[in-house]
Amino acid sequence: MNFRRTVLAFVLSAAATVTIADTVSLQVEADKSGPKIDRHLFGQFAEHLGRGIYEGIWVGPDSSIPNTRGIRNDVAAALREIRVPNVRWPGGCFADEYHWRNGIGPADERPATLNPNWGGVIEPNTFGTHEFMDFVKQIGAEAYISVNVGSGTAQEAADWFEYMTTPQPTALAKVRAANGHPEPFGISFLGIGNENWGCGGSMTPDYYVSQLKIFARYTRNYNEKHPMKKIAVGPDGGDTSYTEAVMKAWKERTWAWDIDGISLHYYTVGGWPPKYAATGFGEREYATLLKETLRMEELIQTHGAIMDKYDPEKKIALVVDEWGAWLAPTPGSKEGFLEQQNSQRDALIAALNINTFARHADRVRMANIAQMVNVLQAMILTQQEKMLLTPTYHVFHMYVPFQDATFVPVAFDAGRYVHGDIELPRLDAIAAKGADGKLWLALVNVDPNRAVTLDIAAPAKRAKGRTLTAPRFDSVNTFDAPSVVSPKPIEARAKGGKIALQLAPHSVTVVALE
Ligand code: AHR
């Protein structure tokens, strides 16, 4: 036997195997189409928690930080860029302790109250209803307001919505006018409580349903020019008891009440209390949290099956109004402020979840990542007058063409990424026909060690867009180095009817097929 030839053959066959494994064919079924990917899937969540509102959004009109009526100009401008469709406010757990009357009227007359959920700090109430509505207007978003079911009354919630929405000259509307807004506000979404199975009062499913019927009846939208949807509290992760109870009640509802959606909360956390580091982690932690995040698929299927049983026409939306990575807090940050850095791993977490929502766009029609600024998986971090955009922000920016796009099926072999006993699909992809008429592809290479060459079969001459890569999967942007993780242009031209596009390890890529 010729030893050299044998070795060479082995090397060549090994190389060939690697090459084959690293090339994936992807077929865009451009002649087929699925549901609309609702732009509200890209919603945000801003709670009175830590430095999320105060410092992150609101600095007050007298601040030396450039602002418009107290709202930071830099943050508002960055949020306009990602076309935030809606903002959920004021919580979270905070919502079930919030009393809206504390947050209206002259700022210096508003009472200081407490925020027992989040660090026990003073809530100055300087950011209230009018400031929130000004904020969403400044960033071009719609309002999603959660009312206090846990410690408030149906009367208080009803009054708040009369105050905000009636065009008639009621006593509450006159107070609104005296506070600077004679025209009624337009509220797009009403959340009836928050996690009433937990921080919102530990209610049994049946008890919550009895509250839901009352609040859904009396919390009215009086602004006929601006329709509003009502969203009930739904499941906590995999627990199906609220899903069953709320959907059954909805199926048996009378004329006196109705809802348009139920909410699902699921965090990528890897066990409570959150212990996974936001920076300086290894491949095991990388793979573990990506696996955790992919549980979203199973949860949507589980709750979706129950919803299908009561609502086969899919009238009720599954609203994932809290999702994202919940990691160990930044060392030195205040307890209860839920501050964490945001790495390239978070970018993949964001993209994998958005892709999952898009694949279920017929049922999942709204979602809100937690949270917008300085809290959990944030878009933006601030430090006094400084601001940085996180890897997650860049994903939301790159995915803008998917807002209100029409889902287009893709066929590909996802392959496997294996680390120890953890096994994940190596590639994830979705396609959609954008409102701009273009065909868009969003691609995630989960493998942190190997690039993938995608052989795209599609009616196009080239793929052109942006890719988000990073030196390491735990790379972050800091105030001193804010562009370590930022999108770069990517382009590939068709040859022989195929477009070969290189996807870097642990990357997110969005391209138009032109
Ligand atoms: O997003 C932080 C908290 O997580 C919210 O206040 C609560 O609803 C959830 O448990």
Coordinates of C-alpha atoms and ligand atoms in Angstrom, one line a residue:
M1 CA 0.0 0.0 0.0
N2 CA 1.3 3.5 -0.9
F3 CA 1.2 5.2 2.5
R4 CA 1.4 8.7 1.1
R5 CA -1.5 8.2 -1.2
T6 CA -3.6 6.7 1.5
V7 CA -2.9 9.6 3.8
L8 CA -3.6 12.1 1.0
A9 CA -6.9 10.3 0.2
F10 CA -7.9 10.5 3.9
V11 CA -7.0 14.2 4.1
L12 CA -8.9 14.9 0.9
S13 CA -11.9 12.9 2.0
A14 CA -11.9 14.7 5.4
A15 CA -11.6 18.0 3.6
A16 CA -14.4 17.0 1.3
T17 CA -16.6 16.0 4.3
V18 CA -16.0 19.4 6.0
T19 CA -16.8 21.2 2.7
I20 CA -20.0 19.3 2.3
A21 CA -21.0 19.8 5.9
D22 CA -20.3 23.5 5.6
T23 CA -22.4 24.1 2.6
V24 CA -26.2 24.2 3.0
S25 CA -28.7 24.5 0.2
L26 CA -31.6 26.8 0.9
Q27 CA -34.6 27.0 -1.4
V28 CA -36.9 30.1 -1.1
E29 CA -40.4 29.0 -2.1
A30 CA -41.1 32.4 -3.5
D31 CA -44.3 31.4 -5.3
K32 CA -45.9 30.4 -1.9
S33 CA -46.9 32.8 0.9
G34 CA -48.0 32.5 4.5
P35 CA -49.5 35.0 7.0
K36 CA -48.5 38.6 7.6
I37 CA -45.7 39.0 10.1
D38 CA -47.4 41.7 12.2
R39 CA -45.1 44.6 12.9
H40 CA -46.3 44.5 16.5
L41 CA -44.1 41.4 16.9
F42 CA -41.3 43.9 17.2
G43 CA -42.9 45.7 20.3
Q44 CA -41.0 46.9 23.3
F45 CA -41.6 47.0 27.0
A46 CA -40.7 49.9 29.3
E47 CA -41.4 49.4 33.0
H48 CA -40.8 51.6 36.0
L49 CA -37.9 49.5 37.0
G50 CA -34.3 50.5 37.7
R51 CA -33.0 53.0 35.2
G52 CA -35.4 51.9 32.5
I53 CA -37.7 55.0 32.6
Y54 CA -35.8 57.4 34.8
E55 CA -32.4 58.2 33.3
G56 CA -33.0 55.8 30.4
I57 CA -35.9 57.7 28.8
W58 CA -36.8 60.5 31.1
V59 CA -34.3 63.0 32.3
G60 CA -36.7 65.9 32.9
P61 CA -36.9 69.2 31.0
D62 CA -34.2 70.9 33.1
S63 CA -31.6 68.3 32.4
S64 CA -28.3 69.2 30.7
I65 CA -28.8 66.0 28.6
P66 CA -30.5 67.2 25.4
N67 CA -34.2 66.4 25.7
T68 CA -37.6 67.3 24.3
R69 CA -40.1 67.9 27.1
G70 CA -37.9 65.8 29.4
I71 CA -37.4 62.8 27.0
R72 CA -33.8 62.1 25.9
N73 CA -33.3 63.1 22.3
D74 CA -30.5 60.5 21.7
V75 CA -32.7 57.6 23.0
A76 CA -35.8 58.8 21.1
A77 CA -33.8 59.2 17.8
A78 CA -32.3 55.7 18.1
L79 CA -35.7 54.2 18.8
R80 CA -37.3 55.9 15.9
E81 CA -34.7 54.2 13.7
I82 CA -35.9 50.7 14.6
R83 CA -39.6 51.7 14.0
V84 CA -40.8 50.6 17.4
P85 CA -44.5 49.6 16.7
N86 CA -45.8 49.7 20.3
V87 CA -44.5 50.2 23.9
R88 CA -46.0 48.3 26.9
W89 CA -46.1 50.4 30.0
P90 CA -46.1 51.0 33.1
G91 CA -45.2 47.3 33.9
G92 CA -44.7 44.5 34.6
C93 CA -45.2 43.9 38.3
F94 CA -45.1 47.6 38.7
A95 CA -48.5 47.9 36.8
D96 CA -50.3 46.1 39.5
E97 CA -49.2 48.6 42.1
Y98 CA -49.5 51.7 39.9
H99 CA -52.2 54.3 40.6
W100 CA -52.5 56.5 37.6
R101 CA -53.7 59.6 39.4
N102 CA -50.3 59.9 41.1
G103 CA -48.8 60.5 37.6
I104 CA -50.9 63.5 36.3
G105 CA -50.9 67.2 37.0
P106 CA -48.1 69.6 37.8
A107 CA -44.8 67.7 38.3
D108 CA -44.0 69.4 41.6
E109 CA -47.4 68.4 43.0
R110 CA -47.1 64.7 42.2
P111 CA -46.6 62.5 45.3
A112 CA -43.5 60.5 45.9
T113 CA -44.5 56.8 46.2
L114 CA -42.7 53.5 46.5
N115 CA -41.6 50.9 44.0
P116 CA -41.5 47.8 46.3
N117 CA -41.0 45.3 43.4
W118 CA -37.8 46.9 42.1
G119 CA -35.3 47.9 44.7
G120 CA -37.8 49.6 47.0
V121 CA -36.8 53.0 45.6
I122 CA -38.9 56.2 45.5
E123 CA -41.2 56.5 42.5
P124 CA -41.3 60.2 41.8
N125 CA -44.3 59.9 39.4
T126 CA -42.8 62.6 37.2
F127 CA -43.2 60.2 34.2
G128 CA -46.9 59.6 34.1
T129 CA -49.7 59.2 31.5
H130 CA -49.0 62.5 29.5
E131 CA -45.2 61.9 29.5
F132 CA -45.7 58.3 28.3
M133 CA -48.0 59.4 25.5
D134 CA -45.6 62.1 24.5
F135 CA -42.8 59.5 24.5
V136 CA -44.6 57.1 22.2
K137 CA -45.5 60.0 19.9
Q138 CA -41.9 61.1 19.7
I139 CA -40.7 57.7 18.7
G140 CA -43.7 57.0 16.4
A141 CA -45.0 54.0 18.4
E142 CA -48.5 53.0 19.7
A143 CA -49.4 52.8 23.3
Y144 CA -50.0 49.5 25.1
I145 CA -51.2 50.2 28.7
S146 CA -51.5 47.6 31.4
V147 CA -54.1 48.4 34.1
N148 CA -53.8 47.6 37.8
V149 CA -55.9 44.4 38.5
G150 CA -53.8 43.2 41.5
S151 CA -54.2 46.2 43.9
G152 CA -56.5 48.5 42.0
T153 CA -60.2 48.5 41.2
A154 CA -62.2 48.2 38.1
Q155 CA -63.4 51.8 38.8
E156 CA -59.9 53.1 38.9
A157 CA -59.1 51.4 35.5
A158 CA -62.3 52.6 34.0
D159 CA -61.6 56.2 35.1
W160 CA -58.1 56.1 33.6
F161 CA -59.4 55.0 30.2
E162 CA -62.2 57.6 30.4
Y163 CA -59.6 60.2 31.3
M164 CA -57.4 59.2 28.4
T165 CA -59.9 58.4 25.6
T166 CA -63.2 60.3 25.9
P167 CA -63.8 63.2 23.4
Q168 CA -66.8 64.3 25.5
P169 CA -66.4 67.1 28.1
T170 CA -66.7 64.9 31.2
A171 CA -65.1 66.0 34.5
L172 CA -62.2 63.6 33.8
A173 CA -61.8 64.9 30.3
K174 CA -61.7 68.5 31.6
V175 CA -58.9 67.5 34.0
R176 CA -57.0 66.0 31.0
A177 CA -57.5 69.2 29.1
A178 CA -56.3 71.3 32.1
N179 CA -53.2 69.0 32.1
G180 CA -52.4 70.0 28.5
H181 CA -54.2 67.5 26.3
P182 CA -57.8 68.6 25.2
E183 CA -57.9 66.0 22.5
P184 CA -58.4 62.4 23.5
F185 CA -55.4 60.1 23.4
G186 CA -55.4 57.0 21.1
I187 CA -54.6 53.9 23.0
S188 CA -54.1 50.8 20.8
F189 CA -53.8 48.0 23.4
L190 CA -55.1 47.5 26.9
G191 CA -53.4 44.8 29.1
I192 CA -55.8 43.5 31.8
G193 CA -53.3 43.0 34.6
N194 CA -49.9 41.4 34.5
E195 CA -48.8 38.0 35.7
N196 CA -51.8 37.8 38.0
W197 CA -50.6 34.2 38.6
G198 CA -47.6 35.7 40.4
C199 CA -46.6 39.2 41.3
G200 CA -50.1 40.4 40.2
G201 CA -51.9 38.9 43.1
S202 CA -51.2 35.1 43.0
M203 CA -54.7 34.6 41.6
T204 CA -56.0 31.2 40.7
P205 CA -57.0 30.9 37.0
D206 CA -60.7 31.0 38.0
Y207 CA -60.3 34.0 40.2
Y208 CA -58.4 35.9 37.5
V209 CA -61.2 35.0 35.0
S210 CA -63.8 36.6 37.2
Q211 CA -61.6 39.8 37.4
L212 CA -61.0 39.7 33.7
K213 CA -64.7 39.7 32.9
I214 CA -65.2 42.8 35.1
F215 CA -62.2 44.8 33.9
A216 CA -62.8 43.8 30.3
R217 CA -66.4 45.1 30.6
Y218 CA -65.7 48.4 32.3
T219 CA -62.3 49.5 31.0
R220 CA -63.6 51.2 27.9
N221 CA -62.1 52.9 24.9
Y222 CA -64.2 56.0 24.1
N223 CA -62.1 57.2 21.3
E224 CA -63.9 55.9 18.2
K225 CA -61.3 57.2 15.9
H226 CA -58.7 54.9 17.5
P227 CA -59.7 51.3 18.0
M228 CA -58.2 49.4 20.9
K229 CA -57.5 45.7 21.5
K230 CA -57.8 44.0 24.9
I231 CA -55.2 41.5 26.1
A232 CA -55.8 39.1 29.0
V233 CA -53.1 37.6 31.2
G234 CA -52.2 34.2 29.9
P235 CA -49.6 31.5 30.7
D236 CA -46.4 31.6 32.7
G237 CA -44.0 29.6 30.5
G238 CA -45.2 26.0 30.2
D239 CA -48.0 26.2 32.7
T240 CA -51.2 25.8 30.8
S241 CA -53.8 26.5 33.5
Y242 CA -54.4 30.2 32.6
T243 CA -54.5 29.4 28.9
E244 CA -57.2 26.8 29.5
A245 CA -59.2 28.9 31.9
V246 CA -59.1 32.2 29.9
M247 CA -59.7 30.5 26.5
K248 CA -62.6 28.4 27.9
A249 CA -64.2 31.6 29.4
W250 CA -63.7 33.4 26.1
K251 CA -65.4 30.6 24.2
E252 CA -68.4 30.8 26.6
R253 CA -68.4 34.6 26.8
T254 CA -71.6 36.6 26.7
W255 CA -72.1 39.9 24.9
A256 CA -70.9 41.8 27.9
W257 CA -67.2 41.3 27.5
D258 CA -64.5 40.3 25.0
I259 CA -60.8 40.1 24.5
D260 CA -58.5 40.1 21.4
G261 CA -55.4 38.4 22.9
I262 CA -53.8 36.5 25.7
S263 CA -50.3 37.0 26.9
L264 CA -47.4 34.6 27.3
H265 CA -44.3 35.3 29.4
Y266 CA -41.2 33.3 28.8
Y267 CA -37.6 34.4 29.7
T268 CA -34.4 32.8 28.5
V269 CA -33.0 32.4 32.0
G270 CA -31.7 28.8 32.6
G271 CA -33.2 28.6 36.1
W272 CA -34.2 31.0 38.9
P273 CA -32.6 33.1 40.3
P274 CA -30.8 34.2 37.1
K275 CA -27.2 33.1 37.2
Y276 CA -25.9 33.1 33.7
A277 CA -23.2 35.7 33.2
A278 CA -23.8 38.4 30.5
T279 CA -20.1 38.7 29.6
G280 CA -17.0 36.5 29.9
F281 CA -18.9 33.2 29.5
G282 CA -17.8 30.0 27.7
E283 CA -19.2 27.8 24.9
R284 CA -21.2 25.7 27.3
E285 CA -23.1 28.8 28.6
Y286 CA -23.5 30.0 25.1
A287 CA -25.0 26.7 23.9
T288 CA -27.2 26.3 27.1
L289 CA -28.9 29.6 26.8
L290 CA -29.5 29.2 23.0
K291 CA -31.1 25.9 23.8
E292 CA -33.3 27.5 26.5
T293 CA -34.4 30.2 24.0
L294 CA -35.5 27.6 21.5
R295 CA -38.0 26.4 24.0
M296 CA -40.2 29.3 22.7
E297 CA -41.1 27.0 19.8
E298 CA -42.5 24.3 22.1
L299 CA -44.3 26.8 24.3
I300 CA -46.1 28.4 21.3
Q301 CA -47.1 24.9 20.1
T302 CA -48.4 23.9 23.5
H303 CA -50.4 27.0 24.1
G304 CA -51.4 27.3 20.5
A305 CA -52.9 23.8 20.6
I306 CA -55.1 24.8 23.5
M307 CA -56.1 28.0 21.8
D308 CA -56.9 26.1 18.6
K309 CA -59.3 23.9 20.6
Y310 CA -61.4 26.9 21.7
D311 CA -60.6 29.3 18.8
P312 CA -59.8 27.4 15.6
E313 CA -60.3 30.6 13.6
K314 CA -57.4 32.1 15.5
K315 CA -59.3 35.3 16.4
I316 CA -57.4 35.5 19.7
A317 CA -53.8 36.5 19.3
L318 CA -51.0 34.9 21.4
V319 CA -49.1 38.0 22.6
V320 CA -45.6 37.2 23.9
D321 CA -45.4 40.5 25.8
E322 CA -42.4 39.6 27.9
W323 CA -39.5 37.7 26.4
G324 CA -35.7 37.9 26.2
A325 CA -32.6 36.9 28.2
W326 CA -32.6 37.4 31.9
L327 CA -29.0 37.1 33.1
A328 CA -27.0 37.7 36.3
P329 CA -27.0 41.4 37.1
T330 CA -24.1 43.6 36.2
P331 CA -21.7 43.5 39.2
G332 CA -22.0 46.6 41.2
S333 CA -25.5 47.5 39.9
K334 CA -28.3 48.1 42.4
E335 CA -30.2 45.1 43.6
G336 CA -33.5 44.8 41.8
F337 CA -32.5 47.1 38.9
L338 CA -32.1 44.1 36.6
E339 CA -29.2 45.6 34.7
Q340 CA -27.2 43.4 32.4
Q341 CA -24.7 43.7 29.5
N342 CA -25.8 42.5 26.1
S343 CA -23.6 40.4 23.9
Q344 CA -23.5 38.8 20.5
R345 CA -25.2 35.8 22.1
D346 CA -28.2 38.1 22.9
A347 CA -28.3 39.1 19.3
L348 CA -28.7 35.4 18.3
I349 CA -31.3 35.0 21.1
A350 CA -33.3 38.0 19.6
A351 CA -33.1 36.7 16.1
L352 CA -34.0 33.1 17.0
N353 CA -37.1 34.3 18.9
I354 CA -38.2 36.7 16.1
N355 CA -37.9 33.8 13.6
T356 CA -39.9 31.6 15.8
F357 CA -42.7 34.2 16.2
A358 CA -42.7 34.7 12.4
R359 CA -43.2 31.0 11.7
H360 CA -46.3 31.2 13.9
A361 CA -47.4 34.6 12.7
D362 CA -51.0 33.3 12.2
R363 CA -51.3 33.1 16.0
V364 CA -48.5 35.1 17.4
R365 CA -49.4 38.6 16.3
M366 CA -47.7 40.7 19.0
A367 CA -44.6 40.5 21.2
N368 CA -42.7 42.8 23.5
I369 CA -39.0 42.2 24.4
A370 CA -38.0 42.9 28.0
Q371 CA -37.0 45.6 28.2
M372 CA -36.3 48.7 26.1
V373 CA -33.5 50.7 27.9
N374 CA -31.1 49.7 30.7
V375 CA -33.2 46.7 31.9
L376 CA -32.7 43.0 31.0
Q377 CA -32.2 42.4 27.2
A378 CA -32.2 46.1 26.4
M379 CA -31.9 47.8 23.0
I380 CA -30.0 50.7 24.6
L381 CA -27.7 51.3 27.6
T382 CA -27.1 54.7 29.0
Q383 CA -24.6 56.2 31.4
Q384 CA -25.4 59.8 32.2
E385 CA -25.1 61.7 28.8
K386 CA -23.7 58.6 27.0
M387 CA -25.7 56.1 25.1
L388 CA -24.8 52.8 23.4
L389 CA -26.7 50.5 21.0
T390 CA -26.6 46.9 22.0
P391 CA -26.3 43.9 19.6
T392 CA -30.0 43.3 20.2
Y393 CA -30.7 46.8 19.0
H394 CA -28.9 46.0 15.7
V395 CA -31.0 42.9 15.2
F396 CA -34.2 44.9 15.6
H397 CA -32.8 47.4 13.1
M398 CA -31.8 44.8 10.6
Y399 CA -35.3 43.1 10.8
V400 CA -37.2 46.3 10.1
P401 CA -38.1 45.0 6.5
F402 CA -39.9 42.1 8.2
Q403 CA -42.5 44.4 9.8
D404 CA -45.8 43.7 8.2
A405 CA -44.1 41.5 5.6
T406 CA -45.7 38.4 4.2
F407 CA -44.2 35.1 5.3
V408 CA -42.6 33.0 2.5
P409 CA -41.6 29.4 3.2
V410 CA -38.0 28.3 2.9
A411 CA -36.6 24.7 2.7
F412 CA -33.2 23.9 4.1
D413 CA -31.3 21.3 6.1
A414 CA -30.6 23.0 9.4
G415 CA -27.8 20.6 10.3
R416 CA -26.5 20.2 13.8
Y417 CA -24.3 22.1 16.2
V418 CA -23.1 19.9 19.0
H419 CA -21.4 21.0 22.2
G420 CA -21.0 18.2 24.8
D421 CA -24.5 16.8 25.4
I422 CA -26.1 19.9 23.9
E423 CA -27.4 19.6 20.4
L424 CA -29.0 22.5 18.4
P425 CA -30.0 23.2 14.9
R426 CA -27.0 24.8 13.4
L427 CA -28.8 27.1 11.0
D428 CA -32.1 29.1 11.2
A429 CA -33.7 31.0 8.4
I430 CA -37.0 32.8 7.5
A431 CA -38.0 34.6 4.4
A432 CA -40.7 37.2 3.7
K433 CA -42.0 39.5 1.0
G434 CA -41.5 43.0 2.5
A435 CA -44.0 45.8 2.3
D436 CA -41.3 47.3 0.0
G437 CA -42.0 44.5 -2.5
K438 CA -38.6 42.9 -2.0
L439 CA -37.9 39.3 -0.9
W440 CA -36.0 39.3 2.4
L441 CA -34.1 36.5 4.1
A442 CA -33.0 36.4 7.8
L443 CA -30.3 33.9 8.7
V444 CA -28.8 32.8 11.9
N445 CA -25.6 30.7 12.1
V446 CA -25.7 29.3 15.6
D447 CA -22.4 27.4 15.3
P448 CA -19.7 29.5 17.1
N449 CA -16.9 27.6 15.5
R450 CA -17.7 27.2 11.8
A451 CA -18.9 29.4 9.0
V452 CA -21.6 28.2 6.7
T453 CA -21.9 28.7 3.0
L454 CA -25.5 29.0 2.0
D455 CA -26.3 28.0 -1.6
I456 CA -29.5 30.0 -2.1
A457 CA -31.9 29.0 -4.9
A458 CA -34.2 31.9 -5.5
P459 CA -35.3 34.1 -8.4
A460 CA -32.6 36.7 -7.8
K461 CA -29.4 38.0 -9.2
R462 CA -27.8 38.9 -5.9
A463 CA -28.3 38.9 -2.1
K464 CA -27.5 42.2 -0.4
G465 CA -27.9 43.4 3.1
R466 CA -26.1 43.4 6.5
T467 CA -24.5 40.9 8.8
L468 CA -24.0 41.1 12.5
T469 CA -20.8 39.3 13.5
A470 CA -18.4 39.7 16.4
P471 CA -14.9 38.7 17.4
R472 CA -16.4 36.4 20.1
F473 CA -19.9 35.2 21.0
D474 CA -19.6 37.1 24.3
S475 CA -18.4 40.4 22.6
V476 CA -20.3 43.4 23.8
N477 CA -20.4 47.1 23.1
T478 CA -19.2 49.4 25.9
F479 CA -19.3 53.2 26.4
D480 CA -15.5 53.2 25.5
A481 CA -15.9 50.9 22.6
P482 CA -19.5 51.2 21.4
S483 CA -19.1 49.6 17.9
V484 CA -17.4 46.2 18.6
V485 CA -20.7 44.6 17.6
S486 CA -22.2 46.4 14.7
P487 CA -23.7 45.4 11.4
K488 CA -21.5 45.3 8.3
P489 CA -22.5 45.2 4.6
I490 CA -22.7 41.8 2.9
E491 CA -23.3 40.9 -0.7
A492 CA -23.1 37.8 -3.0
R493 CA -24.0 37.5 -6.7
A494 CA -25.7 34.6 -8.4
K495 CA -23.7 32.1 -10.4
G496 CA -25.3 29.2 -12.3
G497 CA -28.7 30.1 -10.7
K498 CA -27.4 29.9 -7.1
I499 CA -26.2 32.6 -4.7
A500 CA -23.4 31.5 -2.4
L501 CA -23.5 33.5 0.8
Q502 CA -21.0 33.1 3.6
L503 CA -22.4 33.2 7.1
A504 CA -19.7 33.8 9.8
P505 CA -19.8 31.8 13.0
H506 CA -22.4 33.0 15.6
S507 CA -23.8 35.6 13.2
V508 CA -27.2 37.1 12.2
T509 CA -27.6 38.2 8.6
V510 CA -30.5 39.9 6.8
V511 CA -30.4 40.2 3.0
A512 CA -32.7 41.3 0.2
L513 CA -32.8 39.0 -2.8
E514 CA -32.7 41.4 -5.7
Ligands
AHR1 O1 -39.5 42.3 33.2 C1 -39.3 42.2 34.6 C2 -40.5 41.5 35.3 O2 -40.6 40.2 34.9 C3 -41.8 42.1 35.1 O3 -42.1 43.1 35.9 C4 -42.7 40.9 35.4 O4 -43.9 40.9 34.7 C5 -41.9 39.7 35.1 O5 -41.9 38.8 36.1

